[in-house]
Short mmCIF file of C-alpha atoms in Angstrom, two decimals:
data_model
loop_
_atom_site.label_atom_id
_atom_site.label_comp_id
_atom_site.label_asym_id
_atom_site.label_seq_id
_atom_site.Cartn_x
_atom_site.Cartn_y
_atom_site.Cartn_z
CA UNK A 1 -17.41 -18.38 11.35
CA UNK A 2 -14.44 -19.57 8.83
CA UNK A 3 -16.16 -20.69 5.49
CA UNK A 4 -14.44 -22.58 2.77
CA UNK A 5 -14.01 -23.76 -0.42
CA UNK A 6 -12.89 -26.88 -2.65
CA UNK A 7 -11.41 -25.09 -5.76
CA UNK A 8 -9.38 -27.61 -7.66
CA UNK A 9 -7.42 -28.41 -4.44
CA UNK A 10 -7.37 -29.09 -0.94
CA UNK A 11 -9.95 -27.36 0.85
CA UNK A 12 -9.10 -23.60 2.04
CA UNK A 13 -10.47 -22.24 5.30
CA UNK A 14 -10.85 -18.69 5.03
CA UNK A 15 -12.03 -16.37 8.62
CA UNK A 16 -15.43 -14.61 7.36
CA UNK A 17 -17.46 -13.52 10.67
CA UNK A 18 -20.68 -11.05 9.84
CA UNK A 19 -20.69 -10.27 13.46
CA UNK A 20 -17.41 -8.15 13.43
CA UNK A 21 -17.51 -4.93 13.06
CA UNK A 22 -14.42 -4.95 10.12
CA UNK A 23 -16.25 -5.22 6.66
CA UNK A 24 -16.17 -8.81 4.76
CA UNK A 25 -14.24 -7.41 2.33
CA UNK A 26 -11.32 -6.93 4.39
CA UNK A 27 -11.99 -9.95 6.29
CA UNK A 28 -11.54 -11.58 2.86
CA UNK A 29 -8.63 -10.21 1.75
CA UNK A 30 -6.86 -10.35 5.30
CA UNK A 31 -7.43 -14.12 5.11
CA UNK A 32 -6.11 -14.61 1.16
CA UNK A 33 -2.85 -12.45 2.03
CA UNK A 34 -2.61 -14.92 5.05
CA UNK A 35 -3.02 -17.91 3.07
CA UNK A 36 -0.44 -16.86 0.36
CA UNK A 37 2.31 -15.48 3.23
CA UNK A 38 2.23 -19.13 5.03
CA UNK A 39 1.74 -21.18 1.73
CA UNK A 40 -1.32 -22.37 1.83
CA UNK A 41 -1.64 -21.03 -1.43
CA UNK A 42 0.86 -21.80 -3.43
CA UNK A 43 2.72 -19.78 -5.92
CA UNK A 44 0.48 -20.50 -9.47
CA UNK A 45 -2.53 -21.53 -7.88
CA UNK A 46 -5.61 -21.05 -9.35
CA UNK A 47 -8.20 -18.85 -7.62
CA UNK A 48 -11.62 -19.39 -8.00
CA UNK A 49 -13.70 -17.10 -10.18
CA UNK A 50 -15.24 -14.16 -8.59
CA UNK A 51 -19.01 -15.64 -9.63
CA UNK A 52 -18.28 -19.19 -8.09
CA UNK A 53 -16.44 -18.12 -4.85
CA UNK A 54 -19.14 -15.30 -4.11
CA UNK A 55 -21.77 -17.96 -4.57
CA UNK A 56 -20.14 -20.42 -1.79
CA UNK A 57 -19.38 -17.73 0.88
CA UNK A 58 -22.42 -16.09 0.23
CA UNK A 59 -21.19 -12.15 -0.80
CA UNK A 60 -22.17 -9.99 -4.03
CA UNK A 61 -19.75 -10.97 -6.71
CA UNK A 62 -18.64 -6.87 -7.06
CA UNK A 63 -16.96 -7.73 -3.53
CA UNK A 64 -14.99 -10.39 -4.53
CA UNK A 65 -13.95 -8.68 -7.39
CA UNK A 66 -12.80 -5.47 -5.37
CA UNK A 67 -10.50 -7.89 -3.23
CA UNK A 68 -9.16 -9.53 -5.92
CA UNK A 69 -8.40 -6.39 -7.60
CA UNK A 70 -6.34 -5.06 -4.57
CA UNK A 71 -4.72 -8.13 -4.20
CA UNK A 72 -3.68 -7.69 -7.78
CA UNK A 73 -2.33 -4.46 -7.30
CA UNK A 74 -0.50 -5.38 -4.69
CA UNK A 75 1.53 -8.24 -6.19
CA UNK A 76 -0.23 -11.33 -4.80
CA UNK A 77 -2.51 -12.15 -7.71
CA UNK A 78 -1.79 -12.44 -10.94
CA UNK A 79 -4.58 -11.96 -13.82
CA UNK A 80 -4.76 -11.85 -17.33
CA UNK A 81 -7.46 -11.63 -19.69
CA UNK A 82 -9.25 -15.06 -20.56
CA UNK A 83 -7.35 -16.79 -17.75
CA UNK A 84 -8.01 -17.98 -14.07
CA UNK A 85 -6.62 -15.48 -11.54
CA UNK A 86 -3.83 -17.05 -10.18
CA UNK A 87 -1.79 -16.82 -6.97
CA UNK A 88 1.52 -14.71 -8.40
CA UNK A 89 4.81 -16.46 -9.19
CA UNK A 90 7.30 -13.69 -7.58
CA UNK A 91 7.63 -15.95 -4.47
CA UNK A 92 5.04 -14.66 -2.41
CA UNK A 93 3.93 -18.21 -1.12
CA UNK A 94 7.36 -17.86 0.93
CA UNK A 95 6.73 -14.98 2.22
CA UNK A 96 6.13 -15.27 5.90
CA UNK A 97 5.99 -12.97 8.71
CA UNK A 98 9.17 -13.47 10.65
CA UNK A 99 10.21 -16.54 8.21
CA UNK A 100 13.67 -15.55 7.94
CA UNK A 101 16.05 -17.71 9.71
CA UNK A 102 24.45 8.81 11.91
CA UNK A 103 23.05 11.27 13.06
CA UNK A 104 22.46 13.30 9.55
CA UNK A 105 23.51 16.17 7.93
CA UNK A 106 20.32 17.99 8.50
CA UNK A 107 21.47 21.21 6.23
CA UNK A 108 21.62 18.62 3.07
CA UNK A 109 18.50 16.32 3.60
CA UNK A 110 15.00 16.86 3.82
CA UNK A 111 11.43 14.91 4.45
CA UNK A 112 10.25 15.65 0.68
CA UNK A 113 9.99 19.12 1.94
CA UNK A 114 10.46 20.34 -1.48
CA UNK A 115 12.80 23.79 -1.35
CA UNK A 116 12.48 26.73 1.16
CA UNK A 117 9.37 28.94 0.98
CA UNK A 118 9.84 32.78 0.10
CA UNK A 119 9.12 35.52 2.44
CA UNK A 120 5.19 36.81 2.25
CA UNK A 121 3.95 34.71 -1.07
CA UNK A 122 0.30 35.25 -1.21
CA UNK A 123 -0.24 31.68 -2.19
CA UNK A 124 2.76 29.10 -2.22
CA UNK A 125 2.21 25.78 -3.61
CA UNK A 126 5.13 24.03 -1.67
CA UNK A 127 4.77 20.51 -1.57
CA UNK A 128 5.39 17.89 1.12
CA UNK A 129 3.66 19.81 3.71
CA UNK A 130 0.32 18.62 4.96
CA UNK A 131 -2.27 20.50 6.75
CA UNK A 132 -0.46 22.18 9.55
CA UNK A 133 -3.71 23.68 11.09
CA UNK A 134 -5.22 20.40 11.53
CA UNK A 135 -2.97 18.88 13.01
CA UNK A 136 -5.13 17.59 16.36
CA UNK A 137 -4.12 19.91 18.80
CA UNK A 138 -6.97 18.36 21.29
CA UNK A 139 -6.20 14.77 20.68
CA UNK A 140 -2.75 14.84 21.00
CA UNK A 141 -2.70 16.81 24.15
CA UNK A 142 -5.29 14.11 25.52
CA UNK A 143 -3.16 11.47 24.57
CA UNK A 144 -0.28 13.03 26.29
CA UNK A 145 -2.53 13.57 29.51
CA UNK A 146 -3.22 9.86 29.43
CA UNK A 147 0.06 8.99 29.48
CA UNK A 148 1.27 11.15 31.88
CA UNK A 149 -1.42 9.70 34.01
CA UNK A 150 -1.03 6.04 33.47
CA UNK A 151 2.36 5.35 32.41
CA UNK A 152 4.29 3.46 34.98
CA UNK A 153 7.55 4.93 36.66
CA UNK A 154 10.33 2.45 33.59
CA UNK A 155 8.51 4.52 31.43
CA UNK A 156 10.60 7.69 31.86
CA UNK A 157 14.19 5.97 31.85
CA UNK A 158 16.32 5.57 28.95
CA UNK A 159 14.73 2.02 27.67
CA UNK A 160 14.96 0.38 24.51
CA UNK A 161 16.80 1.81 21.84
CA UNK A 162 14.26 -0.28 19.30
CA UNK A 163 11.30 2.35 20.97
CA UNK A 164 8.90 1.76 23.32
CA UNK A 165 7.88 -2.14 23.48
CA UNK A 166 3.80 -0.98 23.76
CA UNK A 167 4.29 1.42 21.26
CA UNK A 168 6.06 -1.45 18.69
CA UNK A 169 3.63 -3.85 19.56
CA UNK A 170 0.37 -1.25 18.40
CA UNK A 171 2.37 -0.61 15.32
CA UNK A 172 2.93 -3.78 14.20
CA UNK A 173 -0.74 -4.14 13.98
CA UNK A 174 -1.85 -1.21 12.46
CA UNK A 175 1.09 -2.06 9.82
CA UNK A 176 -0.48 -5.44 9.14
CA UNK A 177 -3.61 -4.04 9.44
CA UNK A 178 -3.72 -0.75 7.00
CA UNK A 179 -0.17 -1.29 5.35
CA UNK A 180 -0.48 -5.45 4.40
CA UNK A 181 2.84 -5.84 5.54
CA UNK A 182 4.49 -8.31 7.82
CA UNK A 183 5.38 -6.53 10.97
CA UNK A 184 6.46 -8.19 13.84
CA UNK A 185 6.95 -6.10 16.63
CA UNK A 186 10.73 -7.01 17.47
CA UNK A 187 12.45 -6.15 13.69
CA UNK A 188 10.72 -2.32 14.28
CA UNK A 189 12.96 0.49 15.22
CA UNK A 190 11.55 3.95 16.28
CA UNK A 191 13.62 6.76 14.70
CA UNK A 192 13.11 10.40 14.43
CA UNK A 193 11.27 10.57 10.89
CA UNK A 194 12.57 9.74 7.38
CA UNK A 195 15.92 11.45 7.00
CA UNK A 196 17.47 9.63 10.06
CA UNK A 197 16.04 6.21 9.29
CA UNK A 198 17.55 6.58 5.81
CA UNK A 199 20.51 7.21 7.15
CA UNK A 200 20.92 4.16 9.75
CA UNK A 201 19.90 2.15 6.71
CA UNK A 202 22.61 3.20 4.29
CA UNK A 203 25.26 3.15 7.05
CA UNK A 204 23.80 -0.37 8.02
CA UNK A 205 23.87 -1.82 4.22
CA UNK A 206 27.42 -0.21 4.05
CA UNK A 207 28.79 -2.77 7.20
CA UNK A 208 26.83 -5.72 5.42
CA UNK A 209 29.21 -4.88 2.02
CA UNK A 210 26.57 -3.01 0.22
CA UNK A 211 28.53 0.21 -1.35
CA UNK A 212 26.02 1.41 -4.29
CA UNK A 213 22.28 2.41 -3.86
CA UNK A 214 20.03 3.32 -6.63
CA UNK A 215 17.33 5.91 -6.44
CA UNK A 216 14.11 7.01 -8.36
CA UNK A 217 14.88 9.96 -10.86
CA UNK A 218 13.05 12.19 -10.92
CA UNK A 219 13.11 11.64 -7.18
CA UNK A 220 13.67 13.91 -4.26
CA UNK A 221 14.65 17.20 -4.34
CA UNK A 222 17.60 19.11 -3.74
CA UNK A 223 19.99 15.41 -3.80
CA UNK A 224 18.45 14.30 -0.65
CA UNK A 225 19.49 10.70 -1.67
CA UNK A 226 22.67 11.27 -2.79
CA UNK A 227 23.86 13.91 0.25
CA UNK A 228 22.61 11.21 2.76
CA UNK A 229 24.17 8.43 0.14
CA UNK A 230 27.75 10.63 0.55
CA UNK A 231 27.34 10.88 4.28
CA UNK A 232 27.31 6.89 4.39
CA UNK A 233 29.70 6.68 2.33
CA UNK A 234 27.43 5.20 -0.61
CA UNK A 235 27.57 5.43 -4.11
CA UNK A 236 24.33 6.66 -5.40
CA UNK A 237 22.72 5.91 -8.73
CA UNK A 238 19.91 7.21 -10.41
CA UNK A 239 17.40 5.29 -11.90
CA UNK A 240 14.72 6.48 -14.63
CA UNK A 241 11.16 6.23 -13.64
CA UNK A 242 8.15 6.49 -16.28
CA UNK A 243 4.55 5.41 -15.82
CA UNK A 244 5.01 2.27 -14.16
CA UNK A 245 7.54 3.40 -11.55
CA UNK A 246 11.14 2.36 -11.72
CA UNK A 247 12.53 0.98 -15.06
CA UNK A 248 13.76 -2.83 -12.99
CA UNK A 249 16.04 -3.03 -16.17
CA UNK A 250 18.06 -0.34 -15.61
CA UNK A 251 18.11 -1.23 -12.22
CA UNK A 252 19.24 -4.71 -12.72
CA UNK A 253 22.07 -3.28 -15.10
CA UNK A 254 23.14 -0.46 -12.76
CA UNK A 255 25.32 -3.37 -10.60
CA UNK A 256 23.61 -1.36 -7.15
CA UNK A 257 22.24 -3.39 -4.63
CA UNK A 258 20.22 -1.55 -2.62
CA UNK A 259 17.47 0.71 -3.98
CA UNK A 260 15.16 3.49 -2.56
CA UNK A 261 11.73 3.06 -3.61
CA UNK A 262 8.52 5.11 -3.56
CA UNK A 263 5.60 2.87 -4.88
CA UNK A 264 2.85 3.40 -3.22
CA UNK A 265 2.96 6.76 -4.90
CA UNK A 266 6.33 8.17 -6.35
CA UNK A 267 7.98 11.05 -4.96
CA UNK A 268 6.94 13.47 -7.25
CA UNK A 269 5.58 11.75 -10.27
CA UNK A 270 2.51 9.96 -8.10
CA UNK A 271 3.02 7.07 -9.99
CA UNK A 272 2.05 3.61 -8.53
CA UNK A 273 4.57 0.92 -9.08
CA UNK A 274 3.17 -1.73 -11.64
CA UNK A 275 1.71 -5.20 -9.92
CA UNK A 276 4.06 -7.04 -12.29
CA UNK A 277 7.52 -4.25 -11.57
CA UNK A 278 6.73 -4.92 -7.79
CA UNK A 279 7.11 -8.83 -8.52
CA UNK A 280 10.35 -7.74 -10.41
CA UNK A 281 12.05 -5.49 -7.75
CA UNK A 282 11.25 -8.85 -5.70
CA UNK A 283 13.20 -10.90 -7.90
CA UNK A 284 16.09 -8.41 -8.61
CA UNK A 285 16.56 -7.96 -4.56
CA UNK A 286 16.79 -11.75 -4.16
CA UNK A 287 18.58 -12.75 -6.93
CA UNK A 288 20.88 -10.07 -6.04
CA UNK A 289 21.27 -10.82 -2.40
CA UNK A 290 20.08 -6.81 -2.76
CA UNK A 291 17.72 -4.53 -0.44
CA UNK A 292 14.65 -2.35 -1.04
CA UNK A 293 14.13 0.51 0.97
CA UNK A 294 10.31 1.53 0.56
CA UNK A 295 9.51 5.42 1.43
CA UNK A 296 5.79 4.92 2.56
CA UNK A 297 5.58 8.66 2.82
CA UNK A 298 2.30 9.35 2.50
CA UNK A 299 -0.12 5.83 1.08
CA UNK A 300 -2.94 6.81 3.96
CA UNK A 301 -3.97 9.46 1.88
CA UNK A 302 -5.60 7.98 -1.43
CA UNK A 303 -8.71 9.14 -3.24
CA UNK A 304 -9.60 6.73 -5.78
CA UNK A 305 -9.67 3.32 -3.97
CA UNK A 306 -7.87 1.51 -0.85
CA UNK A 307 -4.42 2.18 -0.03
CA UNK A 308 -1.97 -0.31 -2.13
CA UNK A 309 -0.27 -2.45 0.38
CA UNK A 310 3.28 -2.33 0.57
CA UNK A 311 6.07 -4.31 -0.96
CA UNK A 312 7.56 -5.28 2.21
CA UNK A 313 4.25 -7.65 2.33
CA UNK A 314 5.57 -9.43 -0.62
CA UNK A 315 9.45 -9.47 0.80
CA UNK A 316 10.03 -8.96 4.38
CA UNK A 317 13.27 -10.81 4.47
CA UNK A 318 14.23 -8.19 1.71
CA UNK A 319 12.92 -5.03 2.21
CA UNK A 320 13.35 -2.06 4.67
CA UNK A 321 10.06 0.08 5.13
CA UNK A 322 9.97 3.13 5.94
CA UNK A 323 7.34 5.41 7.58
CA UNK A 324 6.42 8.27 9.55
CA UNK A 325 3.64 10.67 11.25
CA UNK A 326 5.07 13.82 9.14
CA UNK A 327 2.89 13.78 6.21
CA UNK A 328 -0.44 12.35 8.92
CA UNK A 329 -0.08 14.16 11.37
CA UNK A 330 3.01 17.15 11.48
CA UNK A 331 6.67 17.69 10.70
CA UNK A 332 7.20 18.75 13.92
CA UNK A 333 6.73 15.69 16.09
CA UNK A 334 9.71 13.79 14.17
CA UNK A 335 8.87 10.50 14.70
CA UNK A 336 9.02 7.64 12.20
CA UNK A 337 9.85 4.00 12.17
CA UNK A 338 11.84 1.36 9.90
CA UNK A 339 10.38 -2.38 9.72
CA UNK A 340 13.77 -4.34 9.25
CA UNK A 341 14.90 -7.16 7.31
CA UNK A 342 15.46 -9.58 9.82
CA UNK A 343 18.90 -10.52 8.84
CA UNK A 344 19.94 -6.56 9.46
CA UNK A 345 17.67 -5.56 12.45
CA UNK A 346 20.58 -5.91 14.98
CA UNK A 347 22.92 -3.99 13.19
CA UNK A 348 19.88 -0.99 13.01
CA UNK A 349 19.40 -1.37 16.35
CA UNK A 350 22.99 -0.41 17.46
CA UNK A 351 23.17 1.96 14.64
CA UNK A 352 20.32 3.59 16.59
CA UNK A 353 21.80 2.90 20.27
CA UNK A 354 25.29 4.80 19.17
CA UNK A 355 23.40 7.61 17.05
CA UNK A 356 20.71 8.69 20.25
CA UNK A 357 20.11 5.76 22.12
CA UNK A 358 16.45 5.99 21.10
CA UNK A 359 13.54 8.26 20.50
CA UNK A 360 11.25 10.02 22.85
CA UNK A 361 9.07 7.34 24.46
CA UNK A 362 6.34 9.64 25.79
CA UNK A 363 5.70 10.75 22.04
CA UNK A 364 5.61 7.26 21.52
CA UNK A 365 3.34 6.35 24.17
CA UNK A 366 0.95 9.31 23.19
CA UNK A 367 0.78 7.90 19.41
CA UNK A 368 0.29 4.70 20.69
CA UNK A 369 -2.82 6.24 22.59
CA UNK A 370 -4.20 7.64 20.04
CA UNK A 371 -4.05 4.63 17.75
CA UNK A 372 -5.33 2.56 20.34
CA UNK A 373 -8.85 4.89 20.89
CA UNK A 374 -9.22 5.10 17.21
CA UNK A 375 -8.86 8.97 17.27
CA UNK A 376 -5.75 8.58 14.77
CA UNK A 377 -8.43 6.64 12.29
CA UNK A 378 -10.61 9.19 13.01
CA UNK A 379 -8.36 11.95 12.12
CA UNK A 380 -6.88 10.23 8.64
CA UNK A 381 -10.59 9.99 7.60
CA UNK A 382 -11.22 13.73 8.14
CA UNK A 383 -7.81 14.64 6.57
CA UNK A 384 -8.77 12.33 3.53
CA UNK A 385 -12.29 14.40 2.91
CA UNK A 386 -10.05 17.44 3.50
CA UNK A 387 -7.43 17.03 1.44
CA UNK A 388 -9.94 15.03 -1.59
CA UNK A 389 -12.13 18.95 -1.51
CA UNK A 390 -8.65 20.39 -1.97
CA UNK A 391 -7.58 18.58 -4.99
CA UNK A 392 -10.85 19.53 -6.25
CA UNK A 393 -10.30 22.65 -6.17
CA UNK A 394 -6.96 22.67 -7.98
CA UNK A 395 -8.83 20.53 -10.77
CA UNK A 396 -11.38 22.77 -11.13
CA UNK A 397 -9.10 26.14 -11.02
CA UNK A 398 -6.77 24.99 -13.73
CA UNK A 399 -10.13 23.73 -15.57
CA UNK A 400 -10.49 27.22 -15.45
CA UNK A 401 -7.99 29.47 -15.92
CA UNK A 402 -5.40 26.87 -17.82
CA UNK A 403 -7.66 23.94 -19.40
CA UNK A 404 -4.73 22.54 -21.65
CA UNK A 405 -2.48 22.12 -18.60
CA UNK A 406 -2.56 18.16 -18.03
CA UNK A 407 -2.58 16.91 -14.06
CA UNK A 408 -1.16 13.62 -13.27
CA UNK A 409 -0.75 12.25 -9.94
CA UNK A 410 -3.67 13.21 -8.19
CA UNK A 411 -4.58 9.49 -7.16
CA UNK A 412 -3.14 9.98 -3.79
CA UNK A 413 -1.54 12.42 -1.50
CA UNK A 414 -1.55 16.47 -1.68
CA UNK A 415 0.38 17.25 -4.55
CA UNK A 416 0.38 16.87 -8.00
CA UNK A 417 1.97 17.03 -11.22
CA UNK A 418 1.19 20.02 -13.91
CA UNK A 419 2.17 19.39 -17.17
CA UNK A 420 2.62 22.87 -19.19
CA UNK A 421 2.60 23.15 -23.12
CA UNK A 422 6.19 21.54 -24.70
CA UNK A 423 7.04 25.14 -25.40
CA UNK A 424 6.78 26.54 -22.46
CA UNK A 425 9.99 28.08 -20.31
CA UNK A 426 9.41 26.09 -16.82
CA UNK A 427 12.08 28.43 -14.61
CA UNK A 428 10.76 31.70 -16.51
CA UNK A 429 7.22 30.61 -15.36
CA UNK A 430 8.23 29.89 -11.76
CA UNK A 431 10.36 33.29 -11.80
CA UNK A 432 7.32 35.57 -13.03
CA UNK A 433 4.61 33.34 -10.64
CA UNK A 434 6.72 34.65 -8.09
CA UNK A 435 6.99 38.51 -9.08
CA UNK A 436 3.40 38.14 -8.43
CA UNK A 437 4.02 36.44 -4.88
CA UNK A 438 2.77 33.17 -6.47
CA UNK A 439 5.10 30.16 -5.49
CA UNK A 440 5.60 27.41 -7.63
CA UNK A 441 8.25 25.01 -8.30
CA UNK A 442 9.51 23.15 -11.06
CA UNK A 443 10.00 19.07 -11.44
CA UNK A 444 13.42 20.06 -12.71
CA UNK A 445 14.83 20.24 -9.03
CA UNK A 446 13.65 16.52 -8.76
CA UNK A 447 15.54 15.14 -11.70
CA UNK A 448 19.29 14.21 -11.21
CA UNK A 449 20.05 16.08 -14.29
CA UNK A 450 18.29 19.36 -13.66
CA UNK A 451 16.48 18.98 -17.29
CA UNK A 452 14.23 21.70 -17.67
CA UNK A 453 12.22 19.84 -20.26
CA UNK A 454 9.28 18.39 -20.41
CA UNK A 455 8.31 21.31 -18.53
CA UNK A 456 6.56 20.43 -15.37
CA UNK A 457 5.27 21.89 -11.87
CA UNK A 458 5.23 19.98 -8.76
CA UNK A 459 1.85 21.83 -7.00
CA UNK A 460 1.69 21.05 -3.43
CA UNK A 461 -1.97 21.75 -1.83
CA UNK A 462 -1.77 19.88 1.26
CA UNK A 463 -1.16 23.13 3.27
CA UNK A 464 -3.53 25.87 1.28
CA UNK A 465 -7.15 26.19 1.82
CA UNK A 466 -9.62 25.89 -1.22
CA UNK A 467 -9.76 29.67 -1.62
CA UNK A 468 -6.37 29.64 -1.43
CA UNK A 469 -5.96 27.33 -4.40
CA UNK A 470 -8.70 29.49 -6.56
CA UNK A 471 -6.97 32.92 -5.71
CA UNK A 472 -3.44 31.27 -6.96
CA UNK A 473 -4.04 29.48 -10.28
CA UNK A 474 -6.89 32.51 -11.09
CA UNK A 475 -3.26 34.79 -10.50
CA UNK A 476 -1.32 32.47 -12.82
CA UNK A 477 -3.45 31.14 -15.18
CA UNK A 478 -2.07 32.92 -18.68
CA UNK A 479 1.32 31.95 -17.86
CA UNK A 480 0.93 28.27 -17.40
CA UNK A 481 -1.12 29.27 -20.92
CA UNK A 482 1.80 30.15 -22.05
#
């Protein structure tokens, strides 16, 4: 039953039932992010302490502290040492759910699929690619059964170019539900993964006025960005990222108004975007009458604690998400989906009406299936043990063989960041890893310059087994020595 409390304020009901299934914890902070989307907690508020408000709703104070700490990360709370933990400033009280009043050049731009593999590499650390032998072969050919079975007779005509109305209406949910964002099921459009949904973005900020974009840098590879930026018609701009994500100063002095974003963990630093950058992006896009396009690439997959929500939580009226089943489940299936700004959802969805008139439904209907019997859930969970043993392994091989090469970015995802010794050659390394069939690649591909320096590898392990990983640093480690 709801429970309550006084604080210094009016009284807040809060939803806490111990007879659901869903854990307190995210009963607790579903209702908070509720409270502080409609306004019921205002912007500056003052929280109670994590002692007095697990006394009155009757929890251990370590939970109340875990919610507060996502909420922080996310950009809804705001703490600082020696003072209450407030409800953050960045707006977020106003931030409501639904409060708000061409094809591509396929040769250019990739899903963070890194560059092309060589021809019979013993071990190649390529990263963007997941798991491809997991993907669930059995599940998804049950959920396809089911809809073949069940799926009335308007499900095989053309329909809606916004994507299947059942499949919309699951997604919005498990957005809300996994992602924290604000998804309504009418401002989602299905597209056919990343590259396409950037690209009916750009083209639809370029008919709203919008004629510069910035990006993260190092970002992705091989100018993905900036070819789909030139195909719009866009001027692209690259923006420096360090440890906290995306330097918002150079962002607010670049003059772009739209910028592509990464922050549950940068593409290919692994970075999270600071709490109090994420407010700032906020307040650059609306002071700017300016867009954020947020790649949520791959945020199921985190080792260290719950997923950080996404930003479009914080701004729905001002930022495109982005997502897809590429890095979850496969490449192959090319499906993804961009939750719109209201103000620009119609001009998406006849973006996406000219460009294909709409993705495959049945895929749709399938994924919807298998969110719906909780075999999706299921199969993140399994791919999150997987994928954890696997960055284990690299840890422990480079432990090994290479104990002075730093990692970074391991927090989340299947890939991470190598840093080799300041005098070390990064393409001479990647050119004699590969004379012994070992592929690597460097950051340098990633950065708009091409710097060589720092030297830095990107290693990918989302696609080797465990062995896999041993047999390939054990091959490499006295050149990463240097």
């Amino acid at each position: 039953m709801p429970i309550e409390w006084a604080g210094l304020g009016p009284k807040l009901l809060l939803p806490l039932d111990r007879q659901q299934p869903k854990p307190l914890r995210s009963q607790l902070e579903d209702g908070l992010r509720d409270a502080i989307r409609s306004g019921r907690l205002e912007a500056g508020e003052r929280l109670p302490s994590s002692r007095e408000l697990a006394r009155e709703i009757g929890v251990s104070r370590g939970l109340v502290q875990e919610c507060y700490n996502q909420l922080h990360a996310e950009g809804y709370l705001a703490t600082r040492a020696g003072s209450a933990t407030r409800v953050a400033t960045t707006g977020a009280s106003s931030v409501r759910t639904g409060a708000t009043p061409q094809s591509r050049a396929t040769n250019n731009v990739t899903d963070h699929a890194g560059p092309p593999k060589a021809a019979r590499l013993r071990v190649d650390f390529a990263s963007g690619v997941p798991d491809l032998a997991s993907f669930p072969r059995s599940d998804w050919a049950w959920a396809q059964r089911e809809v073949c079975r069940s799926a009335p007779n308007a499900a095989f005509d053309y329909g809606d170019p916004r994507g299947s109305a059942l499949f919309r209406d699951v997604l919005a949910g498990y957005l809300r539900r996994v992602r924290a964002a604000a998804a309504e099921p009418e401002h989602l459009v299905i597209c056919t993964g990343f590259a396409q949904g950037l690209n009916l973005i750009l083209g639809a900020l370029l008919r709203a006025g919008i004629g510069t974009v910035a990006f993260e840098d190092p970002g992705y590879g091989d100018g993905a960005t900036m070819a789909a930026a030139a195909w719009a018609g866009i001027e692209a701009i690259p923006i420096p990222v360090d440890d906290g994500g995306i330097d918002v100063d150079a962002l607010a002095a670049s003059g772009a108004r739209a910028v592509v974003l990464t922050p549950a963990h940068q593409w290919p630093t692994g970075v999270v975007l600071a709490p109090e950058r994420r407010h700032a992006v906020v307040a650059w896009a609306t002071a700017n009458d300016a867009f954020v396009i947020e790649d949520d690439y791959d945020a199921e997959f985190r080792y260290d604690r719950e997923p950080v929500g996404s930003v479009q939580g914080l701004a729905p009226d001002r930022v495109f998400a982005l997502g897809t089943v590429s890095k979850s489940l496969a490449p192959a299936l090319r499906l993804g989906w961009i939750l719109c700004p209201p103000s620009l959802a119609a001009t998406i969805i006849e973006a996406k009406q000219l460009d294909d008139r709409g993705s495959p439904v049945l895929d749709q209907l399938a994924l919807a299936t298998l969110m719906e019997s909780g075999r999706y859930d299921r199969h993140l969970r399994r791919m999150r043990a997987v994928y954890g043993k696997r960055r284990q392994a690299l840890v422990d091989a480079l432990s090994s063989h290479a104990p002075d090469v730093g990692l970074t970015g391991l927090a989340a995802g299947f890939h991470a960041v190598a840093h080799l010794p300041p005098s070390a050659a990064e393409p001479g390394i990647i050119d004699a890893a590969r004379a012994r069939r070992i592929g690597l690649y460097g950051m340098s591909v990633y950065r708009a310059s091409r710097a060589t320096t720092p030297p830095q590898l990107v290693l990918g392990f989302g696609n080797l087994t465990e062995s896999a990983i041993a047999e390939g640093i054990a091959a490499i480690g006295d050149l990463l020595r240097g």
